[in-house]
mmCIF file of C-alpha atoms in Angstrom:
data_model
loop_
_atom_site.group_PDB
_atom_site.id
_atom_site.type_symbol
_atom_site.label_atom_id
_atom_site.label_comp_id
_atom_site.label_asym_id
_atom_site.label_seq_id
_atom_site.Cartn_x
_atom_site.Cartn_y
_atom_site.Cartn_z
ATOM 1 C CA MET A 29 95.459 70.344 91.899
ATOM 2 C CA ALA A 30 94.188 73.538 90.852
ATOM 3 C CA GLU A 31 94.911 76.943 93.432
ATOM 4 C CA THR A 32 91.969 78.482 92.083
ATOM 5 C CA THR A 33 88.466 78.089 90.681
ATOM 6 C CA LEU A 34 89.914 79.610 87.790
ATOM 7 C CA ALA A 35 92.832 77.065 87.994
ATOM 8 C CA THR A 36 90.501 74.305 88.217
ATOM 9 C CA ILE A 37 87.977 76.101 85.319
ATOM 10 C CA ASP A 38 91.375 76.562 83.198
ATOM 11 C CA GLU A 39 92.777 72.876 84.185
ATOM 12 C CA LEU A 40 89.133 71.315 83.387
ATOM 13 C CA LEU A 41 89.352 72.501 79.603
ATOM 14 C CA GLU A 42 92.893 72.069 78.979
ATOM 15 C CA GLY A 43 91.585 68.194 79.219
ATOM 16 C CA THR A 44 88.233 68.104 77.713
ATOM 17 C CA LEU A 45 90.433 69.881 74.394
ATOM 18 C CA ASP A 46 92.781 66.609 74.979
ATOM 19 C CA ASP A 47 90.130 64.366 74.922
ATOM 20 C CA VAL A 48 87.901 66.638 71.751
ATOM 21 C CA ASP A 49 88.769 66.212 67.475
ATOM 22 C CA ASP A 50 86.073 68.309 67.066
ATOM 23 C CA PRO A 51 88.072 71.117 65.259
ATOM 24 C CA ASP A 52 84.513 73.283 65.800
ATOM 25 C CA ILE A 53 84.615 72.390 69.378
ATOM 26 C CA ARG A 54 87.923 72.507 69.907
ATOM 27 C CA TYR A 55 87.730 76.253 68.396
ATOM 28 C CA LYS A 56 85.896 76.547 70.918
ATOM 29 C CA LEU A 57 87.795 75.008 74.267
ATOM 30 C CA ARG A 58 90.473 76.868 73.176
ATOM 31 C CA SER A 59 88.728 80.334 73.340
ATOM 32 C CA ALA A 60 86.992 79.771 76.175
ATOM 33 C CA ARG A 61 90.902 79.008 77.671
ATOM 34 C CA GLN A 62 91.948 82.444 76.076
ATOM 35 C CA LEU A 63 88.603 84.322 77.760
ATOM 36 C CA LEU A 64 89.698 82.834 81.364
ATOM 37 C CA GLN A 65 93.007 84.290 81.653
ATOM 38 C CA VAL A 66 91.242 87.578 79.845
ATOM 39 C CA VAL A 67 89.098 87.113 83.552
ATOM 40 C CA GLN A 68 92.180 86.019 85.664
ATOM 41 C CA GLN A 69 94.709 88.868 84.673
ATOM 42 C CA ARG A 70 92.006 91.467 85.675
ATOM 43 C CA GLN A 71 91.885 89.787 88.520
ATOM 44 C CA ASP A 72 95.180 89.812 89.970
ATOM 45 C CA ILE A 73 95.264 94.138 88.545
ATOM 46 C CA MET A 74 92.421 94.260 91.120
ATOM 47 C CA ASP A 75 93.844 91.632 94.427
ATOM 48 C CA GLU A 76 97.227 94.945 93.193
ATOM 49 C CA ALA A 77 94.990 97.614 93.675
ATOM 50 C CA ILE A 78 94.014 96.094 96.261
ATOM 51 C CA ASP A 79 96.712 95.324 97.951
ATOM 52 C CA THR A 80 98.320 98.674 97.093
ATOM 53 C CA ALA A 81 95.028 100.805 98.571
ATOM 54 C CA ILE A 82 94.740 99.387 101.741
ATOM 55 C CA GLU A 83 97.513 99.025 104.302
ATOM 56 C CA ASP A 84 96.646 97.332 107.220
ATOM 57 C CA GLU A 85 97.336 93.869 107.037
ATOM 58 C CA GLU A 86 95.140 92.482 109.408
ATOM 59 C CA VAL A 87 91.872 93.742 106.381
ATOM 60 C CA LEU A 88 94.245 92.117 103.241
ATOM 61 C CA GLN A 89 93.531 88.786 105.609
ATOM 62 C CA ASN A 90 90.288 88.567 106.627
ATOM 63 C CA LEU A 91 89.931 89.295 102.233
ATOM 64 C CA ARG A 92 91.581 87.096 100.716
ATOM 65 C CA ASP A 93 89.841 85.032 104.180
ATOM 66 C CA LEU A 94 86.713 85.036 102.978
ATOM 67 C CA GLY A 95 87.535 84.859 99.221
ATOM 68 C CA TYR A 96 87.701 89.095 97.696
ATOM 69 C CA THR A 97 91.162 88.143 96.716
ATOM 70 C CA GLU A 98 93.407 85.704 96.361
#
């Protein structure tokens, strides 16, 4: 099972892509997976910025617990 919501969505799209033969739908599913990768990259950049900006480990852990960072 995937660890994050984005990973779960990617797995669902990948599974659906394997089950579809229509080229137009396959194109749309591949495009959706690519956009999902962009969202993941932005999330990673934001997480890094937060980790760099906040030095208090307790605050960082609270943000992780609340789902704001990974």
